[in-house]
CSV table of C-alpha atoms in Angstrom, one decimal:
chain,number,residue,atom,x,y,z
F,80,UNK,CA,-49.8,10.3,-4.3
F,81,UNK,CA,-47.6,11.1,-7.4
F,82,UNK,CA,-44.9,11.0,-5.8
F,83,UNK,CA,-45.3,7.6,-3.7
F,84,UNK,CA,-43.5,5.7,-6.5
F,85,UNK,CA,-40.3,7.7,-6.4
F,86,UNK,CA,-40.4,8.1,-2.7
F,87,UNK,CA,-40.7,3.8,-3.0
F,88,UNK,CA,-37.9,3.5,-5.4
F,89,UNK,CA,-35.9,5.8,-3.4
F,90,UNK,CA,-36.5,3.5,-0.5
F,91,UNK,CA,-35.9,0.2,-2.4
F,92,UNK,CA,-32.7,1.9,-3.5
F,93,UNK,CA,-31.4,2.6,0.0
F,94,UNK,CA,-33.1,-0.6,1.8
F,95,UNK,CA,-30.0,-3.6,1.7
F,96,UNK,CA,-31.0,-6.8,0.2
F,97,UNK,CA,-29.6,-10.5,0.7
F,98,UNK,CA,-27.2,-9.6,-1.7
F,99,UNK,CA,-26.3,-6.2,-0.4
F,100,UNK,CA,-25.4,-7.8,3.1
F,101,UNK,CA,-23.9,-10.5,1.7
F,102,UNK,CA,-21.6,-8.2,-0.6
F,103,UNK,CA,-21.0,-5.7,2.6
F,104,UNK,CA,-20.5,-8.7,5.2
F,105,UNK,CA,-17.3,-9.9,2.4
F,106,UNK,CA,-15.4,-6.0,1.9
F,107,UNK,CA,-15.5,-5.3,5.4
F,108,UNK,CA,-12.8,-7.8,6.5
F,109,UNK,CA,-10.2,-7.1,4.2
F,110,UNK,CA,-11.1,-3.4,4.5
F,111,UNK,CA,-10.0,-3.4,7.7
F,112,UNK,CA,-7.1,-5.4,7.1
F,113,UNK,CA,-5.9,-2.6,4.1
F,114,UNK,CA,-6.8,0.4,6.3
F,115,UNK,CA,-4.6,-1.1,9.2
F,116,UNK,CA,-1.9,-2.1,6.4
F,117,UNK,CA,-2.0,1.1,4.6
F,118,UNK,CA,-2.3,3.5,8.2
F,119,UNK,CA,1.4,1.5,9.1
F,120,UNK,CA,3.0,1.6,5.9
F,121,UNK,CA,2.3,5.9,6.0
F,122,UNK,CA,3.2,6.2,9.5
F,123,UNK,CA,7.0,4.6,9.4
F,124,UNK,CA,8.3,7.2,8.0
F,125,UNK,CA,6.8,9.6,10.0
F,126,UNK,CA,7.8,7.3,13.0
F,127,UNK,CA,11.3,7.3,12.6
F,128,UNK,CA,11.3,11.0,12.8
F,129,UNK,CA,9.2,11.5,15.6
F,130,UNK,CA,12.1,8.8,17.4
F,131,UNK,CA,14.8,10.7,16.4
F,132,UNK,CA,13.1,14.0,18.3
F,133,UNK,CA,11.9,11.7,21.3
F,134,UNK,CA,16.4,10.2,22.0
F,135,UNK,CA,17.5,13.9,20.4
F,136,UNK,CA,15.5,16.1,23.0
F,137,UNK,CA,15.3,13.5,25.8
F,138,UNK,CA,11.4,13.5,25.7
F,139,UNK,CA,9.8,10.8,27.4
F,140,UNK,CA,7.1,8.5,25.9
F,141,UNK,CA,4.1,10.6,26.5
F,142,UNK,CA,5.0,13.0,24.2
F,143,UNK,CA,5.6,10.7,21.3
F,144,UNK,CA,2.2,8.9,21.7
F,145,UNK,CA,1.0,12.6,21.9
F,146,UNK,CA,2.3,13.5,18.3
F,147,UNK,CA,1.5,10.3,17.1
F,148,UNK,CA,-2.4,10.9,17.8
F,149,UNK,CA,-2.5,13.8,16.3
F,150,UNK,CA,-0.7,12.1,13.0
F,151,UNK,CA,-3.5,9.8,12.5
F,152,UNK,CA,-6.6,12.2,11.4
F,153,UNK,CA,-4.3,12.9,8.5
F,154,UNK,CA,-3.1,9.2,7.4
F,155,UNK,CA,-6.0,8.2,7.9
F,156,UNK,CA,-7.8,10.7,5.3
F,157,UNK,CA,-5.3,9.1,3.1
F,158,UNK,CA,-5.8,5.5,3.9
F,159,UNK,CA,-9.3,5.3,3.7
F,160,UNK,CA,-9.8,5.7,-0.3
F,161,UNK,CA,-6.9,3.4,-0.7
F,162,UNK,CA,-7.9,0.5,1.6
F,163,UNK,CA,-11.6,1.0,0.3
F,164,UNK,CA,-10.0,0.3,-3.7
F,165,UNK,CA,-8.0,-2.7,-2.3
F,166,UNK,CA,-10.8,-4.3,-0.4
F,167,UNK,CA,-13.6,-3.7,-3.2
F,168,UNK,CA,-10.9,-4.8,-5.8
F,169,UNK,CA,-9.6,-8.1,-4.0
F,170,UNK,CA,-13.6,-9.1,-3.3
F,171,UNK,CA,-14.7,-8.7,-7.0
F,172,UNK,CA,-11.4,-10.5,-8.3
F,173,UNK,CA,-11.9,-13.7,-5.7
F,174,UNK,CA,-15.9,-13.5,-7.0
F,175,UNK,CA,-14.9,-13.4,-10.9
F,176,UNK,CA,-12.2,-16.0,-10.4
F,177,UNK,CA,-15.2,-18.2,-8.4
F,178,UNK,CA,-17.6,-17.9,-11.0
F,179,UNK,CA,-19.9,-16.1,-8.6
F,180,UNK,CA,-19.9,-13.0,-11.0
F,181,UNK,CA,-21.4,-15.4,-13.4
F,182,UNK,CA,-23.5,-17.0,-11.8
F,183,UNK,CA,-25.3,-13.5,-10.1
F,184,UNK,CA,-25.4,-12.3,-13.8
F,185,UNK,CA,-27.1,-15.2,-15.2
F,186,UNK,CA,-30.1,-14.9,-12.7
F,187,UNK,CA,-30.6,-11.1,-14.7
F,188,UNK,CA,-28.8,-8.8,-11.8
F,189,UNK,CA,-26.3,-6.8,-13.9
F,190,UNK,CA,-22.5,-5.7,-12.9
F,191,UNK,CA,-23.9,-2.0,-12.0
F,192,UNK,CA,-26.6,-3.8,-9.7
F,193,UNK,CA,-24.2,-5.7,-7.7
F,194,UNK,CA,-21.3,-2.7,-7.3
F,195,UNK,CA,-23.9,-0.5,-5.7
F,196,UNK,CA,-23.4,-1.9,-2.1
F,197,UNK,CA,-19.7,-0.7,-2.6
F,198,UNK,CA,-20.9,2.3,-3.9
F,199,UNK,CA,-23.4,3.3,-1.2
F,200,UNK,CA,-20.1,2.2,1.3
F,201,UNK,CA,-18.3,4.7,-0.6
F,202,UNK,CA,-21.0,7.4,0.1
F,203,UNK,CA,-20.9,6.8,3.7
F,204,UNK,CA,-16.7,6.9,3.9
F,205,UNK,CA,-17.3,10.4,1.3
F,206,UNK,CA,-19.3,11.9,4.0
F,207,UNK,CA,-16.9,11.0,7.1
F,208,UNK,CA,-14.2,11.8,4.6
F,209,UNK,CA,-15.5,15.6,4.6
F,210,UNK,CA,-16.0,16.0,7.9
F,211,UNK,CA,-12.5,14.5,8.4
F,212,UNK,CA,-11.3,17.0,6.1
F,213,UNK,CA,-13.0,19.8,7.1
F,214,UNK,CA,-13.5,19.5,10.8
F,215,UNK,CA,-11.1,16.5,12.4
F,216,UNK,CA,-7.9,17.2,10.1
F,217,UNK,CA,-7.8,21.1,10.6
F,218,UNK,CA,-7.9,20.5,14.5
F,219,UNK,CA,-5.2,17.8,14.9
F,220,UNK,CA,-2.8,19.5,12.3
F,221,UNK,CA,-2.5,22.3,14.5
F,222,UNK,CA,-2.4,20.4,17.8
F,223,UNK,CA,0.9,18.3,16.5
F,224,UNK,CA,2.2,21.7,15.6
F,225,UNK,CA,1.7,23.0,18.7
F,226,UNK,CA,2.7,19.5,20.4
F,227,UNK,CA,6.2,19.5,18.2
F,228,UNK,CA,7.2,22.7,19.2
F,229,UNK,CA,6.9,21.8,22.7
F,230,UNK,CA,8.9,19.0,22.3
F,231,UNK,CA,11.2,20.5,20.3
F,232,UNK,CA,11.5,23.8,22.4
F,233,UNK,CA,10.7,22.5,26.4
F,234,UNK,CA,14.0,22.9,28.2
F,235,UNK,CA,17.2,22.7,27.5
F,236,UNK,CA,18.3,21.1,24.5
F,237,UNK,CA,21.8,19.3,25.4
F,238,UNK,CA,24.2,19.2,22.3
F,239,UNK,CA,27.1,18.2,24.1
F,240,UNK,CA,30.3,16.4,23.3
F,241,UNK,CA,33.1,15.2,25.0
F,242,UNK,CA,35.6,17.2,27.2
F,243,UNK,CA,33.8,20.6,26.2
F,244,UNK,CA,32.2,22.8,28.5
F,245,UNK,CA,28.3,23.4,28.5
F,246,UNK,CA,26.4,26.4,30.2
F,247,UNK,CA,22.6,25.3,30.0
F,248,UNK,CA,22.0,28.5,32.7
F,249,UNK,CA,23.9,31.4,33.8
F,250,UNK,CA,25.0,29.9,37.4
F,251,UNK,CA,26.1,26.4,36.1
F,252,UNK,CA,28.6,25.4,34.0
F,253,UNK,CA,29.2,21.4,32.8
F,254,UNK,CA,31.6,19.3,31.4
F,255,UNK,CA,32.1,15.8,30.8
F,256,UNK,CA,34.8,12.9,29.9
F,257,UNK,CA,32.8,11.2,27.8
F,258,UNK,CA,29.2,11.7,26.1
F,259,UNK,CA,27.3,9.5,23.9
F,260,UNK,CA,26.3,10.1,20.6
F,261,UNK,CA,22.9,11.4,21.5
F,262,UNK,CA,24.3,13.8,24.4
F,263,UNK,CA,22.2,12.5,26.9
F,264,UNK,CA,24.7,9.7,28.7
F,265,UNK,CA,27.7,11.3,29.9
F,266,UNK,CA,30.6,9.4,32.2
F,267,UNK,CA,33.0,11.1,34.3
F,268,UNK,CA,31.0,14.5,35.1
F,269,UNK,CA,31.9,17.4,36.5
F,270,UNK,CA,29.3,20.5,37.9
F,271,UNK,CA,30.0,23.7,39.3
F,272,UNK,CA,27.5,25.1,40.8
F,273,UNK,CA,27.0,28.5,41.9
F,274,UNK,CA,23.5,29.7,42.7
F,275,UNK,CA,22.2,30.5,46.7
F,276,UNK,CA,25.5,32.6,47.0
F,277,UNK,CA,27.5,29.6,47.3
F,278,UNK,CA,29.6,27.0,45.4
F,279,UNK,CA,28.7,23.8,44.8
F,280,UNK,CA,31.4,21.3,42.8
F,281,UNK,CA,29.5,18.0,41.8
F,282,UNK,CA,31.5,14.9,40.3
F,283,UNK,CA,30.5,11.9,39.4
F,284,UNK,CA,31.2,8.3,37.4
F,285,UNK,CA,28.1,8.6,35.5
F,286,UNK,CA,25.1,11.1,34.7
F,287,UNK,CA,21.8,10.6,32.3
F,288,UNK,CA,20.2,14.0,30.9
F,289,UNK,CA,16.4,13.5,31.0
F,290,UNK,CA,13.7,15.8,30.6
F,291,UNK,CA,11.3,15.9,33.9
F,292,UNK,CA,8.1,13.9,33.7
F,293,UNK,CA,5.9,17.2,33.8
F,294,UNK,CA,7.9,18.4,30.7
F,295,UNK,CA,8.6,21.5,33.3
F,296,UNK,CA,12.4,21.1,33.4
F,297,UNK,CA,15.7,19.1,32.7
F,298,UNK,CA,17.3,17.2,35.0
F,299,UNK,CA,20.5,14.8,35.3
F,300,UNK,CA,20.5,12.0,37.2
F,301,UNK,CA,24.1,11.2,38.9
F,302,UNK,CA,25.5,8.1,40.2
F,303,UNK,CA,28.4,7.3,42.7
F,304,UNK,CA,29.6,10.9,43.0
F,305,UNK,CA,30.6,14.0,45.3
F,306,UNK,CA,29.2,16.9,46.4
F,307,UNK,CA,32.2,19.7,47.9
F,308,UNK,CA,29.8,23.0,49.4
F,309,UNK,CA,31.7,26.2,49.9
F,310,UNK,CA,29.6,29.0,51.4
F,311,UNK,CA,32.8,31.0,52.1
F,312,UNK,CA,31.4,31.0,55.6
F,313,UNK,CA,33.8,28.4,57.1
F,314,UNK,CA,35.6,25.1,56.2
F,315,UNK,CA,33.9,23.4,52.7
F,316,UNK,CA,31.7,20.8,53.5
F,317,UNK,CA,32.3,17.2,51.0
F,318,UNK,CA,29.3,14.9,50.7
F,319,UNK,CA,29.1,11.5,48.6
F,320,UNK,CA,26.4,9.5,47.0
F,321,UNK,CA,24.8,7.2,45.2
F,322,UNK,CA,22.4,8.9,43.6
F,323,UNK,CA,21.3,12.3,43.1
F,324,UNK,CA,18.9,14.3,40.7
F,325,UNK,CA,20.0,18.1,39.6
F,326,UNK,CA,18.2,20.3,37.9
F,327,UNK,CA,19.7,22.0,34.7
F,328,UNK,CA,17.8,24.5,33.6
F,329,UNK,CA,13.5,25.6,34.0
F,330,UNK,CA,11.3,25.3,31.1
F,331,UNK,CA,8.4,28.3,32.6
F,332,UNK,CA,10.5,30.6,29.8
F,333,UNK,CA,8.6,28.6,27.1
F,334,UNK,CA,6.0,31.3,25.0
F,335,UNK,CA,3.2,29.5,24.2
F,336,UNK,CA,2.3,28.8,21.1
F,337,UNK,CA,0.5,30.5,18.5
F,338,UNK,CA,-3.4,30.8,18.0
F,339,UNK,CA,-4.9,28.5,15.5
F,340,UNK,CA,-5.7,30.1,12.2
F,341,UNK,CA,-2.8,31.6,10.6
F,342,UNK,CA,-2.6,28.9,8.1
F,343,UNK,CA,-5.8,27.9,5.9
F,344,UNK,CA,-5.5,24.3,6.3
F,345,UNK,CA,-5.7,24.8,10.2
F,346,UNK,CA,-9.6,25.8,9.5
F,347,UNK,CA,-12.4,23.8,9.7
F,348,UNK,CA,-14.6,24.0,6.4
F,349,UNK,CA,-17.2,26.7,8.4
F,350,UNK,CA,-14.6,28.8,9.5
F,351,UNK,CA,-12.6,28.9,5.9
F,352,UNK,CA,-16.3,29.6,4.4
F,353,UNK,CA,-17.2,32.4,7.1
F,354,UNK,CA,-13.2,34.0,6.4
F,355,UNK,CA,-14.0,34.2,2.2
F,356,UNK,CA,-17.4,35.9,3.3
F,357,UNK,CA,-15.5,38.2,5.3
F,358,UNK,CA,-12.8,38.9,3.4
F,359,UNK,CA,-10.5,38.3,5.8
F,360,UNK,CA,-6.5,39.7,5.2
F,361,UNK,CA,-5.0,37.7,7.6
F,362,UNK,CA,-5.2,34.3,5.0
F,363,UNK,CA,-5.0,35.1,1.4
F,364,UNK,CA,-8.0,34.8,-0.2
F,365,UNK,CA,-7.0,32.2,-3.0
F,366,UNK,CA,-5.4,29.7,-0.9
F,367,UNK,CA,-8.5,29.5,1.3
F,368,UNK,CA,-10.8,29.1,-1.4
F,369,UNK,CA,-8.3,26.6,-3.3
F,370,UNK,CA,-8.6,24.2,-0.3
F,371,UNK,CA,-12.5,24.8,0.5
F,372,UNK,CA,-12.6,23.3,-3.2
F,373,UNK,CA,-10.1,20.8,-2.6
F,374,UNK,CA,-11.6,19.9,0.3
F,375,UNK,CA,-14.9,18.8,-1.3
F,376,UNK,CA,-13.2,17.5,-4.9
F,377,UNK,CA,-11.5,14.9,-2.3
F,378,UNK,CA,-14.6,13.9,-0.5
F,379,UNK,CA,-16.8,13.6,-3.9
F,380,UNK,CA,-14.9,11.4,-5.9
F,381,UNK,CA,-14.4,9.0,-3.0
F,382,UNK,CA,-18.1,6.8,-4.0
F,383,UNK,CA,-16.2,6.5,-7.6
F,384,UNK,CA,-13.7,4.5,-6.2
F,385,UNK,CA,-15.2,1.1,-5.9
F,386,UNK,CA,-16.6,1.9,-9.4
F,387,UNK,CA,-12.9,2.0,-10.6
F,388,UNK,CA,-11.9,-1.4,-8.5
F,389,UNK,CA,-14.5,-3.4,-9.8
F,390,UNK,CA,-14.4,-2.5,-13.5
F,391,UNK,CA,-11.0,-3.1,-13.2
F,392,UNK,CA,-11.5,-6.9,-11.1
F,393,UNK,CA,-13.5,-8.0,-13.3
F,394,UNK,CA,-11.1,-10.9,-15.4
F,395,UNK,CA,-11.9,-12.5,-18.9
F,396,UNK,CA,-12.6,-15.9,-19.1
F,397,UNK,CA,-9.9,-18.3,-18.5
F,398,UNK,CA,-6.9,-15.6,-18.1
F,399,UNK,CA,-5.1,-16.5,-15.1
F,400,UNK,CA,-4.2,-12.4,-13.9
F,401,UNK,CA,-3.8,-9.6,-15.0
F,402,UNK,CA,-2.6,-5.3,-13.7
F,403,UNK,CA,-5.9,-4.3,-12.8
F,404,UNK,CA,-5.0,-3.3,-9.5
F,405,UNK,CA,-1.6,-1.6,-10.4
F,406,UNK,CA,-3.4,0.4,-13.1
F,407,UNK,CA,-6.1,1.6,-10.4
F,408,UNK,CA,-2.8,2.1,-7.9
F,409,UNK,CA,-1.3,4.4,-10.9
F,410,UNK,CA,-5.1,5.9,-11.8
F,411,UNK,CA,-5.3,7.0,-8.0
F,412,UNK,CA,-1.7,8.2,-7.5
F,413,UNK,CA,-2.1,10.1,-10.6
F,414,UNK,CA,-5.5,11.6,-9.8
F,415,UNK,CA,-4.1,12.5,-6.3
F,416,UNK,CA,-1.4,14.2,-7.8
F,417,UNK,CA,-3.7,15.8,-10.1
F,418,UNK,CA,-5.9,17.7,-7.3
F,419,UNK,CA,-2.5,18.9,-5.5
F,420,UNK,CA,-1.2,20.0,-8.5
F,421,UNK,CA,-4.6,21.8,-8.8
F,422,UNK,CA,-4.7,22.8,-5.4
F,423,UNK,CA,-1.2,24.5,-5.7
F,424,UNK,CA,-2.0,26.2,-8.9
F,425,UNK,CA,-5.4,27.4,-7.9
F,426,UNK,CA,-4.0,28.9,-4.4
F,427,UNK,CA,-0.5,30.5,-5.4
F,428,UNK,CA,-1.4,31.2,-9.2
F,429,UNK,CA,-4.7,32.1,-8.7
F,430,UNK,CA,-6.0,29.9,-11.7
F,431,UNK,CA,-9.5,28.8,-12.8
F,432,UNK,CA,-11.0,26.5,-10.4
F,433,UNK,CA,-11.7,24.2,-13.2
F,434,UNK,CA,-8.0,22.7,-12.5
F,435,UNK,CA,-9.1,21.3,-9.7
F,436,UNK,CA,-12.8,20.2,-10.6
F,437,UNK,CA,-11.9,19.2,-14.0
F,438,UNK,CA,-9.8,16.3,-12.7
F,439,UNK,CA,-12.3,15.4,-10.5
F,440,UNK,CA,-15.0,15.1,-13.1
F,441,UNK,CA,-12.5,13.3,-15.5
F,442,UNK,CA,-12.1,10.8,-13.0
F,443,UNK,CA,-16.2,10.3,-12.2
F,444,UNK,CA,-16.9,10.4,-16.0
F,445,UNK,CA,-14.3,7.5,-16.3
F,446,UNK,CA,-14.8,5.3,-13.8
F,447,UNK,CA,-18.5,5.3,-14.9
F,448,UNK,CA,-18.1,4.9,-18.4
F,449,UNK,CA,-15.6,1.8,-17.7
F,450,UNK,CA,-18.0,0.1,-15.0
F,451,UNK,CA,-21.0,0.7,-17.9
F,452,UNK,CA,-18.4,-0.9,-20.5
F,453,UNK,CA,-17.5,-4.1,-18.3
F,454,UNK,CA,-20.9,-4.5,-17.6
F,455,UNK,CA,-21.9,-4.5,-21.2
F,456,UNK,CA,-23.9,-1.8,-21.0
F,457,UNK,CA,-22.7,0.6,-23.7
F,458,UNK,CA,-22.5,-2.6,-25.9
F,459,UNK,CA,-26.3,-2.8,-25.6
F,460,UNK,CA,-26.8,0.6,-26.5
F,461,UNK,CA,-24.7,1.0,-29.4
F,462,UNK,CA,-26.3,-2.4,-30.8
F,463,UNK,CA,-29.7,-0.8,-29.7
F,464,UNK,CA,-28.5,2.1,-31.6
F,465,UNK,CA,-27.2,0.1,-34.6
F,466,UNK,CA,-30.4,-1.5,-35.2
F,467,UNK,CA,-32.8,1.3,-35.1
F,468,UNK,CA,-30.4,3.1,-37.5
F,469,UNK,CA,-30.9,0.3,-40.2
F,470,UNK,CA,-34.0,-0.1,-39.3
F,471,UNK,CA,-34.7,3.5,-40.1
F,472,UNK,CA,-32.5,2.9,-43.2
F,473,UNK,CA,-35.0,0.1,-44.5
F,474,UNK,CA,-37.7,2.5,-43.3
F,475,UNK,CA,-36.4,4.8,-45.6
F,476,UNK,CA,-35.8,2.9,-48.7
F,477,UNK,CA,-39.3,1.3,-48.4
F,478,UNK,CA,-41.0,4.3,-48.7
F,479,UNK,CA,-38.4,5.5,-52.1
């Protein structure tokens, strides 16, 4: 029975009000909006690469979308605490600059009161943060890995140029007039061929280097051409065509490609914790147990960001703007850089983990302390404090 009233507080705490849903029902939207946004803007870079590998290695379009999948997981731990400070900060900004702040105030619910939807949202994106971090990320990282060096090893990788002869296999041999700057359209072609104990001498106007739609070989397609056959049987035969298909070279030599788990970031947050147990040799110690800590730095601080966006929303009266939501951009940036710095230092140095958790703590301490300052909080307490200190003074020189 003692506990009933904690157990109910607990439950009031955690149950969503009007003004919960309503608060909730406004950051989702542009949430959204700033995840899509922010998920883009990180993966152009990335994009242009992965196009550059798709025309340089004549990969079809499969294999693209394929590393592209795997990409997300880890933009996406990056997107989330960004689009989650952009959304809380644009919806406490358009409510300040409304009057709605004001008027929610007025009726007694203080600034903490109504940030603690955002802050429970936070809590739930911490928690799918870390197992994104630990279980999700560690996964797809070494799936592109092992998807890029398929694409960049499957086959023959043509690097030809014009009027210079290519052998993609021991029993052929090719040459053309004129290739493209990308190797794979060639004009005026010319093939010898001499596998099955016989001689095969291809022409033709135009040929297109692909790579085979199982990824199992690559092939060039010919137009208008000839085909002249000598067995050395008899008279040479001489075909023509239109079209023909020829196979340059078999990608079954291939190896496959390494196990997961030589690297620590490639293990889930179990599997890192069960390796330090065991003292495994084959990841060195520090580095698994930097990123473990990094891992769960990340994922904890992630509930102080809407802390930070709305301290930093709220506006004075009558100003028209101001760099709240560049200084939380720099703030974030900064802190980011922060943990890798730590994370670096902790696994190659082999440094006090207090460079990483000392950041992190910074950061929860201040976003606190600025939320309990805009909301007038440590006002109150100082002027709570400054009165019982002269009231003790007058206390005092009563009793003199």
């Amino acid at each position: 029975m003692q506990h009933e009233p904690l157990l109910r507080r607990v439950k009031a705490f955690f149950t969503p009000g009007t003004l919960d849903r309503y608060l909730i029902a406004q950051v989702i939207p542009p949430f959204l909006v700033a995840l899509c946004v922010v998920m883009t803007a990180l993966l152009l870079e990335r994009l242009l690469v992965l196009f550059n590998l798709l025309a340089a290695g004549n990969n079809h379009l499969g294999t693209f979308i394929e590393l592209l999948g795997t990409l997300l997981p880890h933009y996406l731990g990056l997107a989330i605490p960004a689009a989650l400070c952009v959304s809380v900060f644009s919806v406490i900004r358009r409510m300040s600059q409304n009057e709605e702040i004001d008027a929610i105030t007025s009726s007694g619910i203080s600034l903490v009161r109504i940030t603690r939807p955002f802050i429970l949202l936070g809590g739930l994106l911490g928690f799918l943060s870390f197992l994104l971090y630990g279980f999700v990320q560690p996964h797809a990282r070494y799936d592109f890995r092992e998807a890029f060096y398929v694409a960049s090893h499957t086959g023959w990788a043509p690097r030809l140029q014009s009027r210079m002869f290519a052998s993609p296999s021991g029993h052929l041999t090719l040459v053309a007039d004129h290739v493209d700057h990308a190797g794979s359209n060639l004009r005026k072609v010319f093939i010898r061929d001499t596998s099955d104990h016989q001689e095969r001498d291809i022409t033709a106007a135009r040929g297109h280097i692909r790579l085979a739609s199982d990824s199992s070989a690559v092939e060039i397609d010919l137009e208008d051409g000839t085909i002249v056959t000598d067995n050395g049987k008899g008279v040479p035969t001489l075909t023509t065509f239109d079209h023909a298909t020829r196979t340059l070279t078999e990608a079954s030599h291939l190896s496959p490609f390494r196990q997961r788990g030589e690297d620590e970031r490639e293990l889930t947050s179990p599997e890192l914790v069960n390796r330090l147990i065991d003292r495994d040799p084959a990841i060195s110690r520090p580095h698994m147990r930097s990123e473990v800590h990094f891992r769960l730095a990340r994922s904890l601080t992630i509930p102080f960001i809407p802390v930070l966006a709305a301290a930093l929303a709220i506006m004075r009266k009558r100003q028209r703007g101001s760099a709240g939501l560049i200084i939380a951009f720099i703030v974030m940036v900064g802190f980011d850089h922060l943990l890798q710095f730590g994370h670096s230092m902790v696994a190659t140095k082999k440094t006090t983990l207090l460079i990483i958790w000392g950041p992190a703590f910074t950061f929860i301490i201040a976003c606190s302390l600025l939320l309990l300052y805009k909301a007038g909080v440590l006002q109150g307490l100082k002027a709570q404090w400054n009165s019982r200190k002269r009231a003790a003074l007058r206390q005092s020189g009563a009793e003199s």
